[in-house]
PDB file of C-alpha atoms and ligand atoms in Angstrom:
ATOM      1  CA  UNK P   1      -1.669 -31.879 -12.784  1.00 39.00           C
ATOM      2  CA  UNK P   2       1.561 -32.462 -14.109  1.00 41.00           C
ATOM      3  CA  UNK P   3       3.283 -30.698 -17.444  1.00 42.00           C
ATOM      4  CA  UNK P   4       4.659 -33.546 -18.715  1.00 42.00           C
ATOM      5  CA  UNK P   5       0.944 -34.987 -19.471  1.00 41.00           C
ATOM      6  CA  UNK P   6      -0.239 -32.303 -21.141  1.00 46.00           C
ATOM      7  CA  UNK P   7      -0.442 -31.778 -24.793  1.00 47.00           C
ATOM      8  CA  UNK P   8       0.388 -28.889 -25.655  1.00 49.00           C
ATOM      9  CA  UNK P   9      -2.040 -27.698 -28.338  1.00 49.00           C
ATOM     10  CA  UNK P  10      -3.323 -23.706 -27.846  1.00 49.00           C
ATOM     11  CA  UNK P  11      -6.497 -24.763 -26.200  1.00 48.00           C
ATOM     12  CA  UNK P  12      -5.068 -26.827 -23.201  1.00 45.00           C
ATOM     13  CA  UNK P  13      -1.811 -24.612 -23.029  1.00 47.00           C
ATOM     14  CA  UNK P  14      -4.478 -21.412 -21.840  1.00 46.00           C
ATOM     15  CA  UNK P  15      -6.191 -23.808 -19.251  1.00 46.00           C
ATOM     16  CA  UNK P  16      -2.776 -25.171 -18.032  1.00 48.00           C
ATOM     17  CA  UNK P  17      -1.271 -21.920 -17.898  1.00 51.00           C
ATOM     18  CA  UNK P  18      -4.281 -20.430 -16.160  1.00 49.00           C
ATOM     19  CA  UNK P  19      -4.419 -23.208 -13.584  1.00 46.00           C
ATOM     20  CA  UNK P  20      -1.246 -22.492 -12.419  1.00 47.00           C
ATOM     21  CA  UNK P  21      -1.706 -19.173 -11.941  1.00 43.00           C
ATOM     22  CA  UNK P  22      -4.742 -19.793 -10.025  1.00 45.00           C
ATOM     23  CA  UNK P  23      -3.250 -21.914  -7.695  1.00 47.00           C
ATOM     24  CA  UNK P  24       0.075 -20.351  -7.066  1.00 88.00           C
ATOM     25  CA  UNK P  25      -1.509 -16.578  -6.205  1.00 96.00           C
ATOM     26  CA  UNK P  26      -3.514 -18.294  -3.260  1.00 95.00           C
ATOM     27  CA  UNK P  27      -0.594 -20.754  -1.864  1.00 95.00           C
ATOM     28  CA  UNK P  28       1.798 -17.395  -2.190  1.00 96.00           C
ATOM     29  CA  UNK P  29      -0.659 -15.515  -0.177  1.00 97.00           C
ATOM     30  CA  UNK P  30      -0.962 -17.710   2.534  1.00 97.00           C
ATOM     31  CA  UNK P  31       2.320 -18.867   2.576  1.00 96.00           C
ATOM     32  CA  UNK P  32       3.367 -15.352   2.970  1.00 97.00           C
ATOM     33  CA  UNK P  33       0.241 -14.812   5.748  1.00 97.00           C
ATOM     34  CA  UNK P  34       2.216 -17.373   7.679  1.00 97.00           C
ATOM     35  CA  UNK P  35       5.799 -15.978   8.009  1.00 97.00           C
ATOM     36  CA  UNK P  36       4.277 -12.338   9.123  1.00 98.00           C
ATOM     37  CA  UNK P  37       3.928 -11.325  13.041  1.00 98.00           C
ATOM     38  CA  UNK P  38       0.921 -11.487  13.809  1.00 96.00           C
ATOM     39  CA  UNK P  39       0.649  -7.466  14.453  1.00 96.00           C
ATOM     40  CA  UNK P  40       1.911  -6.577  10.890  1.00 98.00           C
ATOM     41  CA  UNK P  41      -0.607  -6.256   8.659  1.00 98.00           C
ATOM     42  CA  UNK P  42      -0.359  -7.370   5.492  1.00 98.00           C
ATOM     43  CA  UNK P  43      -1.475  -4.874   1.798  1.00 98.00           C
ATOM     44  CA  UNK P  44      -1.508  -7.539  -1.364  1.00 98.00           C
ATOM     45  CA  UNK P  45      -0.194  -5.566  -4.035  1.00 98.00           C
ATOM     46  CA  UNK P  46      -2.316  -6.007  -7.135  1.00 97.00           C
ATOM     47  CA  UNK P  47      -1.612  -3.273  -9.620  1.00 97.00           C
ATOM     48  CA  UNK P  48      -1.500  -4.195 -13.146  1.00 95.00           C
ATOM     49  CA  UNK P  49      -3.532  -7.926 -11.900  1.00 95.00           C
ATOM     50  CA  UNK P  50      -6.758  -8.746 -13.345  1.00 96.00           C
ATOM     51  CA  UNK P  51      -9.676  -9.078 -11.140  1.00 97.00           C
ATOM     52  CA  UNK P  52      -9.858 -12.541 -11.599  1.00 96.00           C
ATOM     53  CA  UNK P  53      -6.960 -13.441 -10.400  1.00 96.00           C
ATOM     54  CA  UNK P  54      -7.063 -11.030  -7.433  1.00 97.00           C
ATOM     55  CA  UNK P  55     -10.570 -13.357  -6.926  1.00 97.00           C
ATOM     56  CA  UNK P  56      -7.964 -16.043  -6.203  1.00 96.00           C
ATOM     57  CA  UNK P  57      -6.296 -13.989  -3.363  1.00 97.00           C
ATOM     58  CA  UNK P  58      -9.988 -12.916  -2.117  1.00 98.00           C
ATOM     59  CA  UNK P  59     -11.403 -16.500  -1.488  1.00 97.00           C
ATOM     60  CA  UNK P  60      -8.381 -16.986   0.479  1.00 97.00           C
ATOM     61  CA  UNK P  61     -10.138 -15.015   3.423  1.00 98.00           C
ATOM     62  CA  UNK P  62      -7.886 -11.789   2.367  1.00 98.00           C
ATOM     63  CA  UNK P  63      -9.048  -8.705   2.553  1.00 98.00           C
ATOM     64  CA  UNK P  64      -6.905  -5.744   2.067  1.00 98.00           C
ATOM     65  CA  UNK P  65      -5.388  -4.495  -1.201  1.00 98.00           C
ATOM     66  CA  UNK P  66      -2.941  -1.909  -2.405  1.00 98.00           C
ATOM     67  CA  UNK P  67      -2.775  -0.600  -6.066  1.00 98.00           C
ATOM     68  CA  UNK P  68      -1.332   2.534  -7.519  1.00 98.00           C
ATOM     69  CA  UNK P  69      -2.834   4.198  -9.848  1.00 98.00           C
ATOM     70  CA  UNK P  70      -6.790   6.197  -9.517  1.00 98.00           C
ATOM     71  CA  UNK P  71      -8.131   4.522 -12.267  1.00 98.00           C
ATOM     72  CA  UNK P  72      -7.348   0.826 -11.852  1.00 98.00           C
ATOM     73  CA  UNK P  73      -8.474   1.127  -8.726  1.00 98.00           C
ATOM     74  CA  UNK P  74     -11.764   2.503  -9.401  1.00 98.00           C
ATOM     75  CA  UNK P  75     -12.636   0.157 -11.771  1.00 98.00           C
ATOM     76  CA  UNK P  76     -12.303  -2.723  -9.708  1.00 98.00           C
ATOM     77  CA  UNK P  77     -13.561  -1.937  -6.961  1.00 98.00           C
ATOM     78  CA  UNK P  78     -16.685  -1.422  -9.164  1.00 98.00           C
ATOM     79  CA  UNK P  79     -16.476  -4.811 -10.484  1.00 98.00           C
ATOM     80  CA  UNK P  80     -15.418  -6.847  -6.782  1.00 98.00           C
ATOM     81  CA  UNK P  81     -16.798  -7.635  -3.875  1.00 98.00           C
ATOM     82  CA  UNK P  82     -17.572  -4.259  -1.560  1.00 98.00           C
ATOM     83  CA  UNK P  83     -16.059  -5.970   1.368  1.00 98.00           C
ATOM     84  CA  UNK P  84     -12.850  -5.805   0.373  1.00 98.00           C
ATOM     85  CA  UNK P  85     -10.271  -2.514   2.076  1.00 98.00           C
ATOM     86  CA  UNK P  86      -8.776  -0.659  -0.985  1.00 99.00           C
ATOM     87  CA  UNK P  87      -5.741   1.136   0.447  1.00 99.00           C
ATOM     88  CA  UNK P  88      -3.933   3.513  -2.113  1.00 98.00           C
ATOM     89  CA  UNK P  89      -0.141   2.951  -2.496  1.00 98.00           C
ATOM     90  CA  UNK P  90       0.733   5.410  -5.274  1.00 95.00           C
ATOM     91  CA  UNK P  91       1.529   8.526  -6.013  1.00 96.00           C
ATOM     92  CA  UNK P  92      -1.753  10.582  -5.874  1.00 97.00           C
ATOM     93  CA  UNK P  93      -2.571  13.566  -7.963  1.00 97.00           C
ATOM     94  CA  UNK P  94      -4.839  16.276  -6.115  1.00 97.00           C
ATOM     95  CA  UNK P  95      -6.928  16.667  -8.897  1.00 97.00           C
ATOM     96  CA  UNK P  96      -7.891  12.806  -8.697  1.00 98.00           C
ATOM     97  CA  UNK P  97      -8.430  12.651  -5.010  1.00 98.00           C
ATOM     98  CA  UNK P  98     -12.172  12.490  -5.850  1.00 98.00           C
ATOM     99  CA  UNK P  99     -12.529   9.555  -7.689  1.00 98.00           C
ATOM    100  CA  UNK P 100     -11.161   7.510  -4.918  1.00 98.00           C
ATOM    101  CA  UNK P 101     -12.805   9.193  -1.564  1.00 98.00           C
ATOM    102  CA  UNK P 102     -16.261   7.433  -1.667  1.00 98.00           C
ATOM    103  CA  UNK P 103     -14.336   3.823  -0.979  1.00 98.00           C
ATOM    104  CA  UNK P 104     -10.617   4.186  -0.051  1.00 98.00           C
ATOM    105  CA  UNK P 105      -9.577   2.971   3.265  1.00 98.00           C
ATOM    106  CA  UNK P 106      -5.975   4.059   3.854  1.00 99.00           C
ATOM    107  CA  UNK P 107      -4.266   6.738   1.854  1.00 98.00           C
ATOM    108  CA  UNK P 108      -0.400   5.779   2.031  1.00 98.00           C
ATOM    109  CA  UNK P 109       1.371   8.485   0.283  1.00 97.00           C
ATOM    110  CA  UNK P 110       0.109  11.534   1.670  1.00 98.00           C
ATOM    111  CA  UNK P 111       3.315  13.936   0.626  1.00 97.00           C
ATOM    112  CA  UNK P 112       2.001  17.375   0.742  1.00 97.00           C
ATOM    113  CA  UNK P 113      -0.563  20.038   2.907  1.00 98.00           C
ATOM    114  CA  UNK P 114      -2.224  21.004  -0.981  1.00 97.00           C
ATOM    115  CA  UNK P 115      -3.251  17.126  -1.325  1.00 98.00           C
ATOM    116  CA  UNK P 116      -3.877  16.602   2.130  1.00 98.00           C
ATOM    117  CA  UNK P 117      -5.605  19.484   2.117  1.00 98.00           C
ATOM    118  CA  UNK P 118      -8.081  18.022  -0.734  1.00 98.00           C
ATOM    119  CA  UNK P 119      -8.704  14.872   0.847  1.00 98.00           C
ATOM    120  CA  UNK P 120      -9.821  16.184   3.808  1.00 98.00           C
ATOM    121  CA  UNK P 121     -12.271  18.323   1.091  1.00 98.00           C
ATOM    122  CA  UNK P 122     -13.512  15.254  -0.811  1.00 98.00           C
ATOM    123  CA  UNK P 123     -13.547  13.031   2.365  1.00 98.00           C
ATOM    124  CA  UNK P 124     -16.176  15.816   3.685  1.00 98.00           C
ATOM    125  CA  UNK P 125     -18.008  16.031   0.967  1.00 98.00           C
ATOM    126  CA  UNK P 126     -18.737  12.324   1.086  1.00 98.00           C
ATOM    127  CA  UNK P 127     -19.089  12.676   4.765  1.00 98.00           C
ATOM    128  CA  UNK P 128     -16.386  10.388   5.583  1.00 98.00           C
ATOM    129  CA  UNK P 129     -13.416  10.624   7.395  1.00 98.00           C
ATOM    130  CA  UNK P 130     -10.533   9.019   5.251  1.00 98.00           C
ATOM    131  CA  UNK P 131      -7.065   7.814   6.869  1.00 98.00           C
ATOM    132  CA  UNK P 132      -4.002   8.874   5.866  1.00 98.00           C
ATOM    133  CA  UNK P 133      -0.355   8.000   6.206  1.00 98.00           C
ATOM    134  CA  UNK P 134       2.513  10.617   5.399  1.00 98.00           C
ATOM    135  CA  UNK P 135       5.011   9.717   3.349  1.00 98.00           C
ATOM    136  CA  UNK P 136       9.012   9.999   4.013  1.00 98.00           C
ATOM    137  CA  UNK P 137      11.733  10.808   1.290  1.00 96.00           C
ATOM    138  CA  UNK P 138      13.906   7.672   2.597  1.00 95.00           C
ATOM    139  CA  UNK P 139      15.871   5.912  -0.276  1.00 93.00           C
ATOM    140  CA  UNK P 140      18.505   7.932  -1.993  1.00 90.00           C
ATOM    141  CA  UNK P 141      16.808   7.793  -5.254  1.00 85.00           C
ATOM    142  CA  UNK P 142      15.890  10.831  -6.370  1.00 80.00           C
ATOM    143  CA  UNK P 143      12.918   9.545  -7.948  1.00 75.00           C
ATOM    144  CA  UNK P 144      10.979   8.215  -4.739  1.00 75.00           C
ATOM    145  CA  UNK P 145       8.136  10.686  -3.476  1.00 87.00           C
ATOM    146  CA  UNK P 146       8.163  11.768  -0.376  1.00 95.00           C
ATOM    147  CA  UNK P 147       8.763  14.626   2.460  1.00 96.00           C
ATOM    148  CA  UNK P 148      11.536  15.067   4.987  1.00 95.00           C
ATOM    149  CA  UNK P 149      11.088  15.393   8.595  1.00 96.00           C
ATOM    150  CA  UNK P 150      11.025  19.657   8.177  1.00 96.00           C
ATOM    151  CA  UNK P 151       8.192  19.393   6.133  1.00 97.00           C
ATOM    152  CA  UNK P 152       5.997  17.266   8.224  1.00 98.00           C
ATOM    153  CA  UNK P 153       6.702  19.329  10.549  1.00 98.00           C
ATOM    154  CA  UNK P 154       5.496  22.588   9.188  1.00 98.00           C
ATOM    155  CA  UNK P 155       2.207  20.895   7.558  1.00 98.00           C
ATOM    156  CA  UNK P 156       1.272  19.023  11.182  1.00 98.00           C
ATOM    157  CA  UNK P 157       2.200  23.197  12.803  1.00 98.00           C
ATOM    158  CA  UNK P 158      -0.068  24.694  10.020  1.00 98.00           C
ATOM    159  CA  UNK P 159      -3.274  26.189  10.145  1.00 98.00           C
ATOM    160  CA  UNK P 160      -4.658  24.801   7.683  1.00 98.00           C
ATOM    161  CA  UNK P 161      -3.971  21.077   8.945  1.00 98.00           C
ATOM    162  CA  UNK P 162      -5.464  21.954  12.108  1.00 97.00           C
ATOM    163  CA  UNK P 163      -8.771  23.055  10.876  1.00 98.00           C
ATOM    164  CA  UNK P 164      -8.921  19.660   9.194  1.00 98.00           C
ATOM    165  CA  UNK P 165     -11.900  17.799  10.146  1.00 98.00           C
ATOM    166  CA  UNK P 166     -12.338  14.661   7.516  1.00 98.00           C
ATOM    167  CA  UNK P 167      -9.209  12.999   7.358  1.00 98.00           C
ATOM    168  CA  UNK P 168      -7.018  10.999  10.634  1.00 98.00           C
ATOM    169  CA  UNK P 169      -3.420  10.735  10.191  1.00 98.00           C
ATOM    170  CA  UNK P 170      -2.603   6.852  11.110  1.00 98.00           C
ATOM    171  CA  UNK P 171       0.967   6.846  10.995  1.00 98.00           C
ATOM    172  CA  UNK P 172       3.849   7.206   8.305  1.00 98.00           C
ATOM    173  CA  UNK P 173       5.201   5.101   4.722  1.00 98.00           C
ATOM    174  CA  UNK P 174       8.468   5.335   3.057  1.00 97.00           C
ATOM    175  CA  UNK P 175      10.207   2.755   0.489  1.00 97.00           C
ATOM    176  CA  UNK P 176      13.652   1.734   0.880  1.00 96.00           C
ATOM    177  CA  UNK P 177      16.628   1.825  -1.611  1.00 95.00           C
ATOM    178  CA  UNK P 178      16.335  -0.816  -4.320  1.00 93.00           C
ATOM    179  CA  UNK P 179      19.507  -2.540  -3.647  1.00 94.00           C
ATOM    180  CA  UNK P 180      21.108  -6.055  -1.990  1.00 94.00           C
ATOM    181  CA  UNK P 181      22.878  -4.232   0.496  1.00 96.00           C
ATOM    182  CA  UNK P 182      20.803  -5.080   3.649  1.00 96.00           C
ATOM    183  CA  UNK P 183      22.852  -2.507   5.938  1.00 97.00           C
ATOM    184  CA  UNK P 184      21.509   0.306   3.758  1.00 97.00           C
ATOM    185  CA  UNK P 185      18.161  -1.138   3.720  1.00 97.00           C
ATOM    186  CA  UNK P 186      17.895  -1.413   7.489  1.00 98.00           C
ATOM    187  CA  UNK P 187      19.391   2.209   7.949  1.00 97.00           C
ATOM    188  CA  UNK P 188      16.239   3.549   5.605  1.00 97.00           C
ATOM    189  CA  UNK P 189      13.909   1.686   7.095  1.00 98.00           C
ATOM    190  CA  UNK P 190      15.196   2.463  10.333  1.00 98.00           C
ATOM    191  CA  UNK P 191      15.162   6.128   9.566  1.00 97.00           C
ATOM    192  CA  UNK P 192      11.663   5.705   8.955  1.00 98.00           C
ATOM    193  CA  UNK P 193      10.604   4.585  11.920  1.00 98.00           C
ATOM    194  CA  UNK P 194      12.508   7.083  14.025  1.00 98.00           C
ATOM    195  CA  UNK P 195      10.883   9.790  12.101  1.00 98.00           C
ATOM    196  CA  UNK P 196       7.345   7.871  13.273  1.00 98.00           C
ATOM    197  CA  UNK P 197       8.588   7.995  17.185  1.00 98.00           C
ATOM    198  CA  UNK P 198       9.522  11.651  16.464  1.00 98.00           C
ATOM    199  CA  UNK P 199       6.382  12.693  15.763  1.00 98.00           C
ATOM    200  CA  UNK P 200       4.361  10.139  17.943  1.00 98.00           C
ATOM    201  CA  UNK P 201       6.056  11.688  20.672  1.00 98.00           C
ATOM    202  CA  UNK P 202       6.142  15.661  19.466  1.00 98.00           C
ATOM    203  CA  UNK P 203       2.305  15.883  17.797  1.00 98.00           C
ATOM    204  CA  UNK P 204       0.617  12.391  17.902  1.00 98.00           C
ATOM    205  CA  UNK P 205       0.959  11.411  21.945  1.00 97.00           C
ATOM    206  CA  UNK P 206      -2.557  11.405  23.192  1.00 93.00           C
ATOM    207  CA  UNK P 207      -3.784  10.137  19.573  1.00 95.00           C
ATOM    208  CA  UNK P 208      -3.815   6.124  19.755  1.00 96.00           C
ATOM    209  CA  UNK P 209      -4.783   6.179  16.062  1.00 97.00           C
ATOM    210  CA  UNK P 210      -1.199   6.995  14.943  1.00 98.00           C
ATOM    211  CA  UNK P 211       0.331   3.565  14.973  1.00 98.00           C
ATOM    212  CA  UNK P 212       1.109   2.955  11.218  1.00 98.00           C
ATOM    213  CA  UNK P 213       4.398   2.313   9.768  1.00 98.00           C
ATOM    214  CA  UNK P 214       3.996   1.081   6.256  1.00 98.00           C
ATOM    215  CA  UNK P 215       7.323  -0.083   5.054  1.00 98.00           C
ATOM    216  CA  UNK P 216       9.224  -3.353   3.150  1.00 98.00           C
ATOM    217  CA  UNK P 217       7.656  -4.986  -0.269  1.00 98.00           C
ATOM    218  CA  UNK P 218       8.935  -8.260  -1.680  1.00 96.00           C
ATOM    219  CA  UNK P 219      12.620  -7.988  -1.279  1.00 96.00           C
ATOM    220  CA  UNK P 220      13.122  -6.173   1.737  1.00 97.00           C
ATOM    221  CA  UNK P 221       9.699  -6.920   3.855  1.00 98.00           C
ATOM    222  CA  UNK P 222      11.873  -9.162   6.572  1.00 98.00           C
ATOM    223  CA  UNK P 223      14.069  -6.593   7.142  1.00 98.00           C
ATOM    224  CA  UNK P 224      11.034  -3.788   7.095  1.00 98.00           C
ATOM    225  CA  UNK P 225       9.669  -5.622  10.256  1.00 98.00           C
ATOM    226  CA  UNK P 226      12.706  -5.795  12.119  1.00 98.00           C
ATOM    227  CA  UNK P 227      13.180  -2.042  11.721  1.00 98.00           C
ATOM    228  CA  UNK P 228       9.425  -1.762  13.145  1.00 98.00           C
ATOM    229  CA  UNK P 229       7.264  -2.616  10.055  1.00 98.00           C
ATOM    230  CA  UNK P 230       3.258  -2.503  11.047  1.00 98.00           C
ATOM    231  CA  UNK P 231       1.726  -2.737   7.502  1.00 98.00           C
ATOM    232  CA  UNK P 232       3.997  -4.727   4.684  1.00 98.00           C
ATOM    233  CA  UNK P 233       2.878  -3.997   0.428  1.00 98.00           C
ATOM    234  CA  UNK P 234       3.588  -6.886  -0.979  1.00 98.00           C
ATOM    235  CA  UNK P 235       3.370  -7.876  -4.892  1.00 97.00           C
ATOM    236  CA  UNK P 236       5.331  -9.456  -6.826  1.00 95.00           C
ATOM    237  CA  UNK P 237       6.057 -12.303  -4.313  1.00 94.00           C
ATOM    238  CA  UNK P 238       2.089 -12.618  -4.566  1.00 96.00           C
ATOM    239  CA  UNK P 239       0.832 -12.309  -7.684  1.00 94.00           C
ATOM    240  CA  UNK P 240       4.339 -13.092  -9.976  1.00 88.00           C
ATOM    241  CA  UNK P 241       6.149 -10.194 -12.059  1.00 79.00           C
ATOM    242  CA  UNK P 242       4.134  -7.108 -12.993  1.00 63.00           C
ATOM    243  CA  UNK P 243       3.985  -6.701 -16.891  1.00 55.00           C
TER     244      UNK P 243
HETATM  245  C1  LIG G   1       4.467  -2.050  -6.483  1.00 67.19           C
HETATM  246  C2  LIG G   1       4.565  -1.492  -5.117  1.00 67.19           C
HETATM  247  C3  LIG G   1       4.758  -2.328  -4.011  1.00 67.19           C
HETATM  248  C4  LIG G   1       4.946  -3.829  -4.142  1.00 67.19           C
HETATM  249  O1  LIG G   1       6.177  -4.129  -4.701  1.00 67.19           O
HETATM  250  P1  LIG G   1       6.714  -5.640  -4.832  1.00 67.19           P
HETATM  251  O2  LIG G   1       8.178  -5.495  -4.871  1.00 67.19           O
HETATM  252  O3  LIG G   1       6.151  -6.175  -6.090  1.00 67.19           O
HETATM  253  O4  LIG G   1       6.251  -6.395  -3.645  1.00 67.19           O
HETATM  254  C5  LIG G   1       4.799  -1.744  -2.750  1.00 67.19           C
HETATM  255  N1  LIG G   1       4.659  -0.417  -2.574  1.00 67.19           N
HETATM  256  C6  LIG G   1       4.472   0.418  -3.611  1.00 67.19           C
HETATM  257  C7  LIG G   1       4.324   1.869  -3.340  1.00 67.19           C
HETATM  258  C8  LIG G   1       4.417  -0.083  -4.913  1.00 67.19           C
HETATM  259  O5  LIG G   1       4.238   0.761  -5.940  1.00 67.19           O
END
């Protein structure tokens, strides 16, 4: 359909506007599908997006989505299909943990023993065993979440994380810098996945689970993957501009 034969009276402007969207969210997806190894997996980012339109990204064939905050995700995976993989992105409070352990497949930003601590609770409690990444402190932004090396360390040494029985640690998650400078990206990201051999090698050797590395979003994604990306979180490049 083409713009230019279109009136543009506020009925047909909502049906052309909504047609586009429609179409672009799928083409984007696959497009996207198509440049990524085939190893690195792929989380479509779809915070703030109605479920319709992540309907459009669904009857693509995809499967596996990211969003960021408890509640969103709640409600739609109430309202679509129950084959879909909800993997939480976001910060997560410990006091929320329970709304999402029925149904969530991969917790990303695991950044303390007290909330791993109550996943493993709420994962036993609905007799599941819920995976987990760890997340790194890798951008200098003060405002990104996220522990250092020292602090993994002493939660992986702890008692408590030992006597853990309902939750698998799958690998490790950081986000870069938000910046153009792709030297400073590919140091981060980098970082990150020396941190992952680190502890592969020190606590995680005889545990083929631990093979995560979820790094790189819209802008940076190309260089996440040459740095050792497994598991990209893409959005915006997706689904448009979050509003
Ligand atoms: C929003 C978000 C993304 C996706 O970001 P885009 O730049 O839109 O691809 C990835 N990871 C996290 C943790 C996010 O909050």
């Amino acid at each position: 359909m083409k713009a230019d034969v279109l009136q543009f009276t506020p009925d047909n402007f909502i049906i052309f506007t909504s047609n586009r969207i429609k179409m672009d969210v799928g083409k984007n997806l696959l497009k996207l599908k198509n440049r990524l190894p085939e190893n690195v997996k792929l989380v479509a980012v779809s915070k703030t997006k109605p479920v319709e339109i992540i309907m459009e990204a669904y009857n693509t064939g995809h499967r596996i989505f990211g969003e960021n905050k408890v509640q969103d995700m709640t409600a739609k995976y109430e309202k679509l299909p129950k084959d879909i993989q909800w993997h939480f992105i976001g910060h997560l409070q410990t006091n929320k943990v329970r709304f999402i352990a029925p149904f969530v497949t991969l917790i990303h930003a695991v950044d303390s023993l007290k909330l791993l601590m109550n996943i493993n609770k709420e994962a036993e409690k609905n007799n599941r065993i819920i995976p987990c990444l760890m997340q790194f402190h890798i951008a200098t932004e003060s405002t990104k979440f996220g522990m250092d090396l020292e602090e993994a360390k002493q939660l992986l040494e702890s008692e408590e994380y030992r006597q853990m029985k309902n939750i698998r640690l799958a690998g490790v998650m950081g986000m870069a810098t938000f910046t153009d400078d792709i030297n400073q990206q590919k140091q981060e990201f980098g970082m990150l996945k020396n941190i992952f051999d680190v502890l592969k090698s020190n606590y995680f050797a005889g545990s083929p689970g631990f093979i995560e590395i979820s790094m790189g979003m819209s802008d940076d994604w190309q260089v996440a993957i040459e740095q050792g990306s497994t598991m990209v979180r893409i959005g915006s490049s997706i689904f448009g501009a979050w509003n």
